[in-house]
Coordinates of C-alpha atoms in Angstrom, one line a residue:
Chain I
M14 CA -64.5 15.0 -98.7
G15 CA -62.0 17.5 -98.4
A16 CA -58.9 16.7 -100.5
N17 CA -56.2 16.4 -97.2
D18 CA -58.7 14.3 -94.9
I19 CA -58.1 10.4 -94.7
I20 CA -61.0 10.1 -92.1
R21 CA -64.2 11.8 -91.6
V22 CA -66.2 10.9 -88.8
E23 CA -70.0 12.5 -88.9
N24 CA -72.6 12.7 -86.5
L25 CA -71.4 9.2 -84.7
A26 CA -73.9 8.0 -81.8
V27 CA -73.2 4.9 -79.9
V28 CA -76.0 3.7 -77.4
Y29 CA -75.2 1.0 -75.0
G30 CA -78.9 0.2 -73.1
E31 CA -80.3 3.7 -71.9
D32 CA -76.6 5.1 -72.1
H33 CA -75.7 7.4 -74.6
V34 CA -71.9 6.8 -74.7
L35 CA -71.3 9.3 -78.0
D36 CA -73.7 11.3 -79.1
G37 CA -73.2 13.8 -82.4
V38 CA -69.4 13.3 -82.5
S39 CA -68.2 14.9 -85.9
F40 CA -64.2 15.4 -86.9
T41 CA -61.7 14.8 -89.3
V42 CA -58.3 13.7 -89.4
N43 CA -55.6 15.1 -91.7
K44 CA -53.7 12.8 -94.1
G45 CA -50.1 12.4 -92.4
E46 CA -50.7 14.1 -88.6
I47 CA -50.8 12.6 -85.2
F48 CA -53.9 13.4 -84.0
I49 CA -55.3 12.7 -80.7
I50 CA -58.2 11.8 -78.7
V51 CA -58.4 12.3 -75.0
G52 CA -61.2 12.2 -72.3
G53 CA -61.5 11.3 -68.5
S54 CA -61.9 7.8 -67.8
G55 CA -65.2 6.4 -69.1
S56 CA -65.6 9.4 -71.8
G57 CA -65.7 7.1 -74.6
K58 CA -62.3 7.3 -76.1
S59 CA -61.7 3.9 -76.7
T60 CA -65.3 3.3 -77.5
L61 CA -64.7 5.8 -80.3
M62 CA -61.6 3.9 -81.3
R63 CA -63.2 0.4 -81.4
H64 CA -66.0 1.9 -83.8
M65 CA -63.2 3.9 -86.4
T66 CA -61.6 0.6 -86.4
G67 CA -64.4 -1.2 -87.5
L68 CA -65.2 -3.6 -84.6
E69 CA -68.3 -2.1 -83.7
A70 CA -71.2 -1.1 -85.5
P71 CA -72.7 2.2 -84.4
A72 CA -76.4 3.0 -83.7
G73 CA -76.2 6.2 -85.7
G74 CA -73.6 8.1 -88.1
N75 CA -70.7 7.5 -90.5
I76 CA -67.3 6.9 -90.5
F77 CA -65.2 7.3 -93.2
I78 CA -61.7 6.0 -93.6
G79 CA -60.9 6.8 -97.3
D80 CA -64.1 7.0 -99.3
T81 CA -65.5 3.7 -97.9
D82 CA -68.2 4.0 -94.9
I83 CA -67.0 1.2 -92.4
A84 CA -70.1 2.0 -90.4
A85 CA -72.1 0.8 -93.3
S86 CA -73.0 -3.0 -92.5
G87 CA -71.7 -5.3 -95.3
S88 CA -69.8 -2.3 -97.2
K89 CA -68.0 -4.7 -99.9
D90 CA -64.6 -2.4 -99.5
F91 CA -64.6 -3.4 -95.9
S92 CA -61.9 -5.7 -95.8
A93 CA -59.7 -3.4 -98.2
T94 CA -59.7 -0.7 -95.9
L95 CA -59.0 -2.8 -93.3
K96 CA -55.4 -3.6 -94.5
R97 CA -54.8 0.3 -95.0
I98 CA -55.4 0.6 -91.1
G99 CA -52.8 -0.8 -88.0
V100 CA -54.0 -1.0 -84.5
L101 CA -52.0 -1.3 -81.8
F102 CA -54.2 -2.6 -78.8
Q103 CA -54.1 -1.8 -75.1
A104 CA -51.7 -4.6 -73.9
G105 CA -50.6 -5.7 -77.2
A106 CA -52.8 -8.5 -78.0
L107 CA -50.0 -10.6 -79.4
L108 CA -51.2 -14.1 -79.9
G109 CA -49.7 -16.2 -76.9
S110 CA -48.9 -19.1 -78.7
M111 CA -46.9 -17.7 -81.4
T112 CA -43.5 -16.4 -80.8
V113 CA -42.9 -12.5 -80.9
A114 CA -41.3 -13.0 -85.1
E115 CA -44.2 -15.1 -86.1
N116 CA -46.9 -12.5 -84.3
V117 CA -45.1 -9.9 -86.9
A118 CA -44.8 -12.5 -89.7
L119 CA -48.5 -13.6 -89.7
P120 CA -50.1 -10.3 -91.5
I121 CA -46.7 -10.0 -94.1
S122 CA -46.8 -13.8 -95.0
E123 CA -50.6 -13.5 -95.6
F124 CA -51.0 -10.5 -97.2
S125 CA -47.7 -9.3 -99.0
G126 CA -47.2 -12.4 -101.4
L127 CA -43.3 -12.6 -100.2
P128 CA -41.4 -15.9 -100.0
A129 CA -40.4 -17.3 -96.6
E130 CA -37.0 -15.6 -96.4
A131 CA -38.3 -12.2 -97.6
V132 CA -40.9 -12.3 -94.9
A133 CA -38.1 -12.8 -92.2
A134 CA -36.0 -10.4 -93.4
M135 CA -38.8 -7.9 -93.3
V136 CA -40.0 -9.1 -89.8
Q137 CA -36.1 -8.3 -88.4
I138 CA -36.8 -5.0 -90.0
K139 CA -40.1 -4.4 -88.4
L140 CA -38.7 -5.7 -85.1
S141 CA -35.5 -3.7 -85.2
L142 CA -37.6 -0.4 -85.5
V143 CA -39.6 -1.0 -82.4
G144 CA -36.0 -2.2 -80.7
L145 CA -37.1 -5.7 -80.6
E146 CA -34.7 -7.5 -82.9
C147 CA -33.2 -9.6 -80.3
Y148 CA -36.7 -10.9 -79.3
G149 CA -38.2 -12.6 -82.3
E150 CA -38.2 -16.2 -80.6
H151 CA -39.5 -15.2 -77.7
L152 CA -43.0 -16.1 -76.7
P153 CA -45.4 -12.9 -75.7
S154 CA -45.5 -14.7 -72.0
E155 CA -41.6 -14.2 -71.4
I156 CA -41.3 -10.5 -72.3
S157 CA -42.3 -7.4 -70.3
G158 CA -45.3 -5.3 -70.7
G159 CA -43.4 -2.2 -72.6
M160 CA -42.0 -5.0 -75.1
K161 CA -45.2 -6.2 -75.5
K162 CA -46.3 -3.0 -76.4
R163 CA -43.4 -2.5 -79.0
A164 CA -43.9 -5.9 -80.7
G165 CA -47.7 -4.9 -80.8
L166 CA -46.6 -2.1 -82.8
A167 CA -44.6 -4.1 -84.9
R168 CA -47.3 -5.9 -86.0
A169 CA -49.6 -3.2 -86.4
L170 CA -46.9 -1.8 -89.1
A171 CA -46.1 -5.0 -90.5
L172 CA -48.2 -4.0 -93.7
N173 CA -47.0 -0.3 -93.5
P174 CA -50.4 1.0 -93.2
D175 CA -51.6 4.6 -94.1
I176 CA -53.2 5.2 -90.9
L177 CA -52.3 3.7 -87.3
F178 CA -54.6 3.7 -84.3
L179 CA -53.0 3.4 -81.1
D180 CA -54.9 2.8 -78.1
E181 CA -52.8 3.9 -74.6
P182 CA -49.5 3.5 -76.1
S183 CA -47.7 4.8 -73.0
A184 CA -49.7 3.7 -70.3
G185 CA -48.3 1.2 -67.8
L186 CA -44.9 1.6 -68.8
D187 CA -41.9 3.9 -66.9
P188 CA -41.3 7.4 -68.3
V189 CA -38.2 6.5 -70.3
T190 CA -39.7 3.6 -72.3
A191 CA -42.9 5.8 -73.1
A192 CA -40.7 8.7 -74.0
E193 CA -38.9 6.1 -76.0
I194 CA -42.5 5.1 -77.5
D195 CA -43.3 8.8 -78.0
Q196 CA -39.9 8.8 -80.1
L197 CA -40.6 6.1 -82.2
I198 CA -44.1 7.2 -83.0
L199 CA -42.9 10.3 -84.3
H200 CA -40.1 8.4 -86.3
I201 CA -42.9 6.5 -88.1
N202 CA -44.8 9.6 -88.9
Q203 CA -42.0 11.2 -90.4
T204 CA -40.3 8.4 -92.1
L205 CA -43.2 6.3 -93.4
G206 CA -45.7 9.1 -93.3
T207 CA -48.5 7.5 -91.2
T208 CA -51.6 8.9 -90.3
I209 CA -51.5 8.2 -86.5
I210 CA -54.7 8.4 -84.3
I211 CA -53.5 7.8 -80.3
V212 CA -56.4 7.2 -77.5
T213 CA -54.3 8.3 -74.5
H214 CA -54.3 10.8 -71.8
D215 CA -50.7 10.8 -70.9
L216 CA -49.8 14.7 -71.2
D217 CA -46.6 14.2 -71.6
S218 CA -47.0 12.1 -74.8
I219 CA -49.9 14.3 -75.8
F220 CA -47.4 17.5 -75.7
A221 CA -44.6 15.7 -77.2
V222 CA -46.3 13.9 -80.4
G223 CA -50.1 15.5 -80.7
Q224 CA -50.5 17.9 -83.6
R225 CA -54.3 18.1 -83.2
A226 CA -56.6 16.8 -80.5
I227 CA -60.2 16.4 -79.5
M228 CA -61.5 15.8 -76.1
L229 CA -64.6 14.1 -75.2
G230 CA -66.6 15.0 -72.2
R231 CA -67.1 13.2 -69.4
E232 CA -70.8 12.7 -69.2
S233 CA -72.0 14.6 -72.1
G234 CA -70.9 12.0 -74.9
H235 CA -70.0 15.3 -77.1
I236 CA -66.7 16.7 -78.2
I237 CA -66.2 19.4 -75.6
A238 CA -62.8 21.2 -77.2
R239 CA -61.0 20.8 -80.4
G240 CA -57.4 22.4 -81.5
A241 CA -53.8 21.9 -81.0
P242 CA -53.0 20.8 -77.5
A243 CA -51.0 23.8 -76.1
D244 CA -54.1 26.1 -77.4
L245 CA -56.4 23.5 -75.5
R246 CA -54.3 23.8 -72.3
D247 CA -53.6 27.6 -72.3
H248 CA -57.0 29.3 -74.0
D249 CA -59.7 26.9 -74.0
P250 CA -63.0 28.9 -72.4
N251 CA -63.9 25.6 -71.0
P252 CA -62.2 25.2 -67.3
E253 CA -62.6 21.5 -67.6
V254 CA -60.4 21.3 -70.7
R255 CA -57.7 23.4 -69.1
R256 CA -58.3 21.5 -65.9
F257 CA -57.4 18.3 -67.9
F258 CA -54.4 19.9 -69.5
T259 CA -52.7 21.3 -66.5
R260 CA -53.4 17.6 -64.3
K261 CA -55.2 19.9 -61.9
P262 CA -58.3 18.7 -59.9
P263 CA -61.5 20.8 -59.6
D264 CA -61.3 22.5 -56.3
T265 CA -57.8 24.4 -57.0
Chain W
M19 CA -38.0 -20.5 -107.6
K20 CA -41.1 -19.7 -109.8
P21 CA -39.9 -17.9 -113.6
N22 CA -40.7 -14.4 -114.1
P23 CA -43.8 -13.6 -115.2
P24 CA -42.7 -13.0 -119.3
F25 CA -44.3 -9.8 -118.9
E26 CA -43.4 -8.8 -115.5
K27 CA -41.4 -5.1 -116.0
P28 CA -37.7 -5.2 -114.9
L29 CA -37.5 -3.2 -111.6
L30 CA -33.7 -3.9 -111.2
E31 CA -30.6 -4.3 -113.5
V32 CA -27.8 -6.1 -112.3
R33 CA -24.1 -5.4 -113.8
Q34 CA -21.0 -7.0 -112.6
D35 CA -17.8 -5.4 -114.1
E36 CA -14.2 -6.2 -113.6
E37 CA -12.9 -5.8 -110.2
N38 CA -15.8 -8.2 -108.8
T39 CA -17.8 -5.3 -108.2
L40 CA -21.6 -5.9 -108.1
N41 CA -24.0 -3.0 -109.5
V42 CA -27.7 -3.3 -108.8
I43 CA -29.5 -0.3 -110.1
L44 CA -33.0 -0.1 -108.8
Q45 CA -35.9 1.4 -110.8
G46 CA -39.3 3.0 -110.3
P47 CA -41.0 2.0 -107.1
A48 CA -39.5 0.1 -104.2
D49 CA -42.2 -1.0 -102.5
I50 CA -44.8 -3.0 -100.5
S51 CA -46.4 -3.3 -103.6
T52 CA -43.3 -4.1 -105.8
A53 CA -41.3 -6.5 -103.6
P54 CA -42.6 -9.7 -104.4
A55 CA -41.6 -9.1 -108.1
L56 CA -38.4 -7.3 -106.8
I57 CA -37.5 -10.3 -104.6
R58 CA -38.2 -12.9 -107.8
Q59 CA -35.9 -10.9 -109.8
L60 CA -33.2 -10.3 -107.2
S61 CA -33.4 -14.3 -106.7
A62 CA -33.1 -15.1 -110.5
S63 CA -30.3 -12.3 -111.3
V64 CA -27.8 -12.7 -108.5
P65 CA -26.4 -16.5 -108.1
P66 CA -25.5 -16.8 -104.2
N67 CA -22.3 -18.7 -104.8
Q68 CA -20.3 -15.6 -106.4
T69 CA -17.2 -14.0 -105.4
I70 CA -18.4 -10.5 -105.1
Q71 CA -16.0 -8.1 -103.3
Q72 CA -18.4 -4.8 -103.5
V73 CA -22.1 -4.3 -104.0
K74 CA -22.8 -0.6 -105.2
V75 CA -26.8 -0.2 -104.9
D76 CA -28.0 2.9 -107.4
F77 CA -31.2 4.5 -106.2
A78 CA -30.9 7.1 -108.9
R79 CA -34.3 5.7 -110.9
V80 CA -36.0 4.9 -107.7
T81 CA -39.3 6.8 -107.6
R82 CA -40.5 5.2 -104.1
L83 CA -38.7 3.3 -101.4
D84 CA -40.5 2.1 -97.8
D85 CA -39.2 -0.5 -96.1
Y86 CA -40.0 -3.2 -97.9
G87 CA -37.5 -2.0 -100.8
A88 CA -35.2 -2.0 -97.9
M89 CA -35.7 -5.1 -97.2
V90 CA -34.7 -6.3 -100.8
V91 CA -31.4 -4.5 -100.1
L92 CA -31.3 -6.5 -97.2
R93 CA -32.0 -10.2 -98.9
L94 CA -29.3 -9.0 -101.1
V95 CA -26.8 -8.7 -98.2
Q96 CA -28.1 -11.9 -96.7
I97 CA -27.6 -13.7 -99.8
L98 CA -24.1 -12.6 -100.8
K99 CA -23.2 -12.8 -97.3
L100 CA -21.9 -9.4 -97.2
N101 CA -19.9 -7.7 -94.5
H102 CA -21.3 -4.1 -93.9
D103 CA -17.8 -2.5 -95.6
Q104 CA -18.6 -4.4 -98.7
L105 CA -22.2 -2.7 -99.7
S106 CA -22.6 1.1 -100.4
F107 CA -25.4 3.2 -102.1
V108 CA -25.2 5.8 -104.9
N109 CA -27.7 8.4 -105.9
L110 CA -29.2 8.6 -102.6
A111 CA -31.9 11.0 -102.0
P112 CA -32.5 12.5 -98.5
E113 CA -36.2 10.6 -98.0
H114 CA -34.6 7.2 -99.1
E115 CA -31.7 7.6 -96.8
K116 CA -34.4 8.1 -94.1
T117 CA -35.9 5.1 -94.8
L118 CA -32.7 2.9 -95.2
A119 CA -31.9 4.1 -91.6
L120 CA -34.8 2.2 -90.4
V121 CA -32.8 -1.2 -91.4
D122 CA -29.8 -2.9 -90.0
F123 CA -27.6 -4.4 -92.7
G124 CA -25.3 -6.4 -90.2
Q125 CA -26.4 -9.4 -88.0
P126 CA -28.1 -8.3 -85.1
D127 CA -25.7 -8.3 -81.9
C128 CA -27.9 -10.4 -79.5
R129 CA -26.4 -11.4 -76.1
I130 CA -30.3 -12.4 -75.1
P131 CA -30.2 -16.3 -75.1
S132 CA -33.6 -17.8 -76.6
H133 CA -35.6 -19.9 -74.5
K134 CA -35.8 -23.0 -77.0
S135 CA -33.9 -25.7 -76.6
G136 CA -33.4 -27.7 -79.6
N137 CA -31.1 -30.5 -78.2
L138 CA -33.6 -33.9 -77.7
I139 CA -31.5 -35.1 -74.3
I140 CA -31.7 -31.6 -72.7
R141 CA -35.8 -31.5 -73.3
L142 CA -36.2 -35.2 -72.3
G143 CA -34.3 -34.2 -69.3
D144 CA -36.5 -31.2 -68.8
A145 CA -39.5 -33.0 -69.1
T146 CA -38.6 -35.4 -66.6
I147 CA -37.4 -32.8 -64.0
S148 CA -41.0 -31.2 -64.9
V149 CA -42.7 -34.6 -64.1
F150 CA -40.8 -34.8 -61.1
Q151 CA -41.5 -31.3 -59.8
G152 CA -45.2 -31.6 -60.7
G153 CA -45.2 -34.5 -58.4
T154 CA -43.5 -32.9 -55.5
L155 CA -45.9 -29.7 -56.0
F156 CA -48.7 -32.0 -55.7
V157 CA -47.4 -33.5 -52.7
E158 CA -47.4 -29.7 -51.3
F159 CA -50.3 -28.9 -52.3
I160 CA -52.1 -31.9 -50.6
G161 CA -50.1 -30.8 -47.5
A162 CA -51.2 -27.3 -47.6
M163 CA -54.8 -28.6 -48.1
V164 CA -54.6 -30.7 -44.8
F165 CA -53.6 -27.2 -42.9
S166 CA -56.4 -25.5 -44.7
L167 CA -58.8 -28.4 -43.5
M168 CA -57.7 -28.1 -39.7
R169 CA -58.0 -24.2 -39.8
V170 CA -61.6 -24.8 -40.9
L171 CA -62.3 -27.5 -38.1
K172 CA -60.7 -25.0 -35.8
R173 CA -63.0 -22.0 -37.0
P174 CA -65.8 -23.6 -38.9
Q175 CA -66.7 -19.9 -40.0
S176 CA -64.2 -19.6 -42.2
F177 CA -65.3 -22.2 -44.6
R178 CA -67.1 -20.5 -47.3
A179 CA -70.4 -22.2 -47.1
N180 CA -72.2 -20.1 -49.6
D181 CA -69.5 -21.0 -52.2
A182 CA -69.6 -24.3 -51.2
I183 CA -73.5 -24.5 -52.2
T184 CA -73.1 -22.7 -55.2
Y185 CA -70.8 -25.1 -56.4
M186 CA -73.0 -28.0 -55.3
K187 CA -75.4 -26.7 -57.7
T188 CA -73.2 -26.6 -60.8
T189 CA -71.3 -29.7 -60.1
G190 CA -74.3 -31.7 -58.8
V191 CA -77.8 -30.5 -59.8
D192 CA -76.9 -29.3 -63.4
A193 CA -75.0 -32.7 -64.4
L194 CA -78.0 -34.7 -63.2
P195 CA -79.5 -34.5 -66.6
V196 CA -76.6 -36.0 -68.5
V197 CA -75.4 -38.4 -65.9
G198 CA -79.3 -39.7 -65.8
L199 CA -79.2 -39.9 -69.5
I200 CA -76.2 -41.9 -69.7
S201 CA -76.9 -44.3 -66.9
F202 CA -80.1 -44.9 -68.4
L203 CA -78.6 -46.2 -72.1
L204 CA -76.1 -47.7 -70.4
G205 CA -78.4 -50.0 -68.3
L206 CA -80.6 -50.6 -71.4
I207 CA -77.5 -51.3 -73.6
M208 CA -76.0 -53.7 -70.6
A209 CA -79.3 -55.5 -70.6
F210 CA -79.7 -56.0 -74.2
M211 CA -76.3 -57.3 -74.4
S212 CA -76.3 -59.6 -71.6
S213 CA -79.9 -61.0 -72.8
L214 CA -78.7 -61.9 -75.9
Q215 CA -76.0 -64.4 -73.8
L216 CA -78.2 -65.3 -71.0
S217 CA -81.4 -66.4 -72.7
Q218 CA -79.6 -69.2 -74.2
F219 CA -79.7 -70.8 -70.7
G220 CA -83.2 -69.4 -69.9
A221 CA -81.6 -67.0 -67.3
N222 CA -83.6 -64.2 -68.4
L223 CA -84.1 -63.0 -64.6
Y224 CA -80.2 -62.8 -64.1
V225 CA -79.9 -59.5 -66.3
A226 CA -81.5 -57.6 -63.6
S227 CA -78.9 -58.6 -61.1
L228 CA -76.0 -57.9 -63.8
V229 CA -77.0 -54.6 -64.3
S230 CA -77.6 -53.5 -61.0
L231 CA -74.5 -55.1 -59.4
A232 CA -72.6 -53.6 -62.3
M233 CA -73.8 -50.5 -62.2
V234 CA -73.9 -49.8 -58.7
S235 CA -70.8 -51.1 -57.5
E236 CA -68.4 -50.7 -60.6
L237 CA -69.9 -48.8 -63.6
G238 CA -71.9 -46.5 -62.2
P239 CA -69.2 -44.6 -59.9
I240 CA -66.8 -44.6 -63.1
M241 CA -68.9 -43.1 -65.7
T242 CA -70.4 -40.9 -62.7
A243 CA -67.0 -39.3 -62.2
I244 CA -65.6 -39.3 -65.8
V245 CA -68.8 -37.4 -66.6
V246 CA -68.3 -34.9 -63.5
A247 CA -64.2 -34.7 -64.7
G248 CA -65.6 -33.6 -68.0
R249 CA -67.8 -31.2 -66.6
S250 CA -66.8 -29.5 -63.7
G251 CA -62.9 -30.7 -63.4
S252 CA -62.1 -28.8 -66.2
A253 CA -64.5 -25.9 -65.3
Y254 CA -62.3 -25.8 -61.8
A255 CA -59.1 -25.7 -63.6
A256 CA -60.3 -22.8 -66.1
E257 CA -61.6 -20.7 -63.6
I258 CA -58.9 -20.7 -61.4
S259 CA -56.2 -20.8 -63.9
T260 CA -58.2 -17.8 -65.3
M261 CA -58.2 -16.2 -61.8
K262 CA -54.6 -17.1 -61.6
I263 CA -53.3 -15.5 -64.6
S264 CA -54.9 -12.3 -64.0
E265 CA -53.2 -12.2 -60.6
E266 CA -56.5 -12.4 -58.7
I267 CA -55.5 -15.0 -56.7
D268 CA -52.4 -13.0 -55.8
A269 CA -54.6 -10.0 -54.9
L270 CA -56.0 -12.8 -52.2
V271 CA -52.9 -13.6 -50.5
V272 CA -51.7 -10.3 -50.2
M273 CA -55.1 -9.8 -48.6
G274 CA -54.3 -12.4 -46.0
F275 CA -56.9 -15.2 -47.7
D276 CA -55.6 -18.7 -48.2
P277 CA -56.4 -19.4 -51.7
N278 CA -56.7 -23.1 -50.8
L279 CA -59.3 -22.3 -48.1
F280 CA -60.8 -19.5 -50.4
L281 CA -61.2 -21.5 -53.9
V282 CA -59.9 -25.1 -53.6
L283 CA -62.2 -26.2 -50.4
P284 CA -65.5 -25.4 -51.5
R285 CA -65.0 -27.0 -54.7
V286 CA -63.7 -30.3 -53.0
V287 CA -66.3 -30.2 -50.2
A288 CA -68.9 -29.5 -53.0
A289 CA -67.6 -32.3 -55.1
M290 CA -67.4 -34.9 -52.2
V291 CA -70.7 -34.4 -51.3
V292 CA -72.8 -34.4 -54.7
V293 CA -71.0 -37.0 -56.6
P294 CA -72.0 -40.0 -54.6
I295 CA -75.5 -38.7 -54.7
L296 CA -75.3 -38.5 -58.6
T297 CA -74.0 -42.1 -58.2
V298 CA -76.9 -43.3 -56.7
F299 CA -79.4 -41.6 -59.3
A300 CA -77.1 -43.3 -61.7
G301 CA -77.8 -46.4 -60.2
I302 CA -81.3 -45.9 -60.1
F303 CA -81.3 -45.0 -63.6
A304 CA -79.6 -47.7 -65.2
V305 CA -81.8 -50.2 -63.1
A306 CA -84.5 -48.2 -64.7
G307 CA -82.9 -48.6 -68.4
G308 CA -82.5 -52.1 -68.0
L309 CA -86.0 -52.6 -66.7
V310 CA -87.3 -51.5 -70.1
I311 CA -85.4 -53.8 -71.9
G312 CA -86.6 -56.7 -69.2
V313 CA -90.2 -55.9 -69.7
L314 CA -90.7 -55.2 -73.5
M315 CA -87.9 -57.8 -74.7
L316 CA -87.3 -60.2 -72.0
S317 CA -91.4 -60.5 -71.1
L318 CA -90.4 -59.9 -67.4
S319 CA -93.0 -58.3 -65.0
P320 CA -91.5 -54.8 -63.3
G321 CA -92.3 -55.9 -60.1
A322 CA -90.1 -59.0 -60.5
Y323 CA -87.3 -57.1 -62.5
I324 CA -87.0 -54.4 -59.5
Q325 CA -87.1 -57.3 -57.0
Q326 CA -84.7 -59.3 -58.6
S327 CA -82.5 -56.0 -58.9
L328 CA -82.5 -55.4 -55.3
E329 CA -82.0 -59.4 -54.4
A330 CA -78.7 -58.8 -56.0
L331 CA -77.6 -56.3 -54.4
S332 CA -76.4 -56.1 -50.4
L333 CA -75.6 -53.1 -48.7
F334 CA -71.7 -53.6 -48.5
E335 CA -71.8 -53.1 -52.7
V336 CA -74.0 -50.2 -52.2
M337 CA -71.8 -48.7 -49.7
W338 CA -68.6 -50.0 -51.9
G339 CA -69.6 -47.8 -54.6
F340 CA -70.8 -45.1 -52.4
S341 CA -67.3 -44.8 -50.7
K342 CA -65.6 -45.0 -54.3
S343 CA -67.5 -42.1 -55.6
V344 CA -66.3 -40.4 -52.3
V345 CA -62.8 -41.0 -53.5
F346 CA -63.2 -40.3 -57.1
A347 CA -64.8 -36.9 -56.3
L348 CA -62.0 -35.8 -53.8
L349 CA -59.6 -36.4 -56.8
I350 CA -61.2 -34.9 -59.7
A351 CA -61.8 -31.6 -57.2
L352 CA -57.8 -31.5 -56.0
T353 CA -56.7 -32.3 -59.6
G354 CA -59.0 -29.7 -61.1
C355 CA -57.5 -26.9 -58.5
F356 CA -54.5 -28.3 -58.5
R357 CA -54.0 -27.8 -62.5
G358 CA -55.7 -24.3 -62.3
L359 CA -53.3 -23.2 -59.6
Q360 CA -50.1 -24.3 -61.5
A361 CA -51.1 -22.3 -65.0
R362 CA -48.8 -19.9 -65.7
G363 CA -48.5 -17.3 -69.1
G364 CA -51.6 -16.7 -70.9
A365 CA -54.9 -17.8 -72.9
A366 CA -53.5 -20.9 -73.8
A367 CA -52.6 -22.0 -70.1
V368 CA -55.9 -21.9 -69.1
G369 CA -57.0 -24.4 -72.6
S370 CA -54.1 -26.8 -71.3
A371 CA -55.1 -26.4 -67.6
A372 CA -58.5 -27.6 -68.3
T373 CA -57.2 -30.1 -70.7
S374 CA -54.8 -31.5 -68.3
A375 CA -57.1 -31.6 -65.3
V376 CA -59.4 -33.6 -67.4
V377 CA -56.6 -36.3 -68.8
T378 CA -55.4 -36.5 -64.9
S379 CA -58.8 -36.8 -63.4
I380 CA -59.5 -39.8 -65.7
F381 CA -56.1 -41.8 -65.2
L382 CA -56.3 -41.2 -61.7
I383 CA -60.3 -42.3 -61.5
I384 CA -59.4 -45.6 -63.5
L385 CA -56.0 -46.0 -61.4
F386 CA -58.2 -45.8 -58.0
D387 CA -60.7 -48.2 -59.3
S388 CA -58.2 -50.4 -60.1
V389 CA -56.6 -50.0 -56.6
F390 CA -60.2 -50.2 -55.2
A391 CA -60.7 -53.9 -56.8
I392 CA -57.1 -55.2 -55.3
I393 CA -58.3 -54.0 -51.7
R394 CA -61.4 -56.1 -52.4
S395 CA -59.9 -59.1 -53.4
Y396 CA -58.0 -59.2 -50.1
W397 CA -61.3 -58.2 -48.3

């Protein structure tokens, strides 16, 4: 492992039935960077993220987070590694029976060892970080989609993870809210030094926050491009990649 | 408060000078790993009832600060109930300043009311209102069902017969094993228990009459209805509420479909067709259960037992049980669908829809059974 990598994916293969969703996918993510995974619909971006967060076991290959291979089943450092990562799911994935504050408090009270008042103060800090300091007592069903995402982000950040995975953080949000989320991502990256991996196809977001990107091919299951988003848009030899980053359909 | 572990490294130092100024000097890392110890030491060294005018927090010796460290300062503010201008930071490094900027040390200025109302009377009122609203909605629902039914009678091809057949299978055919087993055992138990009493008078043969009459006109319809309420009433509620919260029902409405006609009517019709048939099977299985006891323990011949069972039953009894089960089926299907359509919110709403469908159905089954008993006594 290089001095600067925090995640190393080696030859990852994912097979569903006859379908090779991912095939020979290898890349590294450096500590402290904002790394983007893009690709058309059905290219396996979310599948890649589900494997990187240990939710599914791959058909082949390795995924190292730090020095732990989370793809190896029964890895003894697996649960310790899980505490180093935070995940924001597409719709927030808040527990519906708990208030927003209780959702954020859940990992803090379970794993930090703080007394109840300190947990409450910490929840207040995390909620104000995402601008939800007044919505702690609301149930997830009582707040909007954008707020759910921000609450999910607060929960993902609860234990100050080294690595934050965001699945389509700006999908389904209005442009202003999406831009606010981008600002929040940059803010978290700069102030907390968190490594952030974003699965998205929101071009505004990609150019606003992304430092490096990989693009998955729609049918191949391979990485078809890698580099800084602006370079991929302007200089990539593959027309599919340039079209993606300039938002042009194939026949123009 | 737990006492400090004796070997715990001091992470903060608190000094109070003459002008009621409290100097809090943080030392070492102030982050997620040291926050529990910092909070312990803070609570031990800062009593809450002091008259403090000013608090100065010194960051000169802080090696690492994250928002958990900043939370310790927030707790200090909360414990001493400080205003914004009573708090000052000294020797603050630029990177620590960034972290502290994440934290609002004042009270959050919230104008959004929380939805929780703690007042008992308000909650009692809310609950009462929602009961009445539920009743109104149910009446509206029944009315809408009548309209859907009239539309189907006018245009029979709009009835979704294929769906109804599917529900007949899931509600009726698939329930047959469990209904059969329960009725068989119930007949067996009833025959056994009654034989203990009746054998004292030498009236063993009347065990057969008792089992067949009780099961066909009373217990058979109720047991079958309760099993169907648990199996299918809950399933109807869960299916429809899932469709409701994922906006599938809204999609039907905007496409111009009547959700009652599309979702409710096939289920209601299916239940009203198969539950009476299940009830007939329940009676047959119960007589079979009684027969086992009659033959093995009471030395009755199978022929005599069946003969006696049939003699006890009139056509009226059979039709009575049959018509009760039609009404029960209507109640179960309507309640299940109604609770499903009422669902709002997330995953928890599906669970509570299924639960309340079963509870309401069983209550209504018993209620209507007593109504039937009253009608019969004045027949």
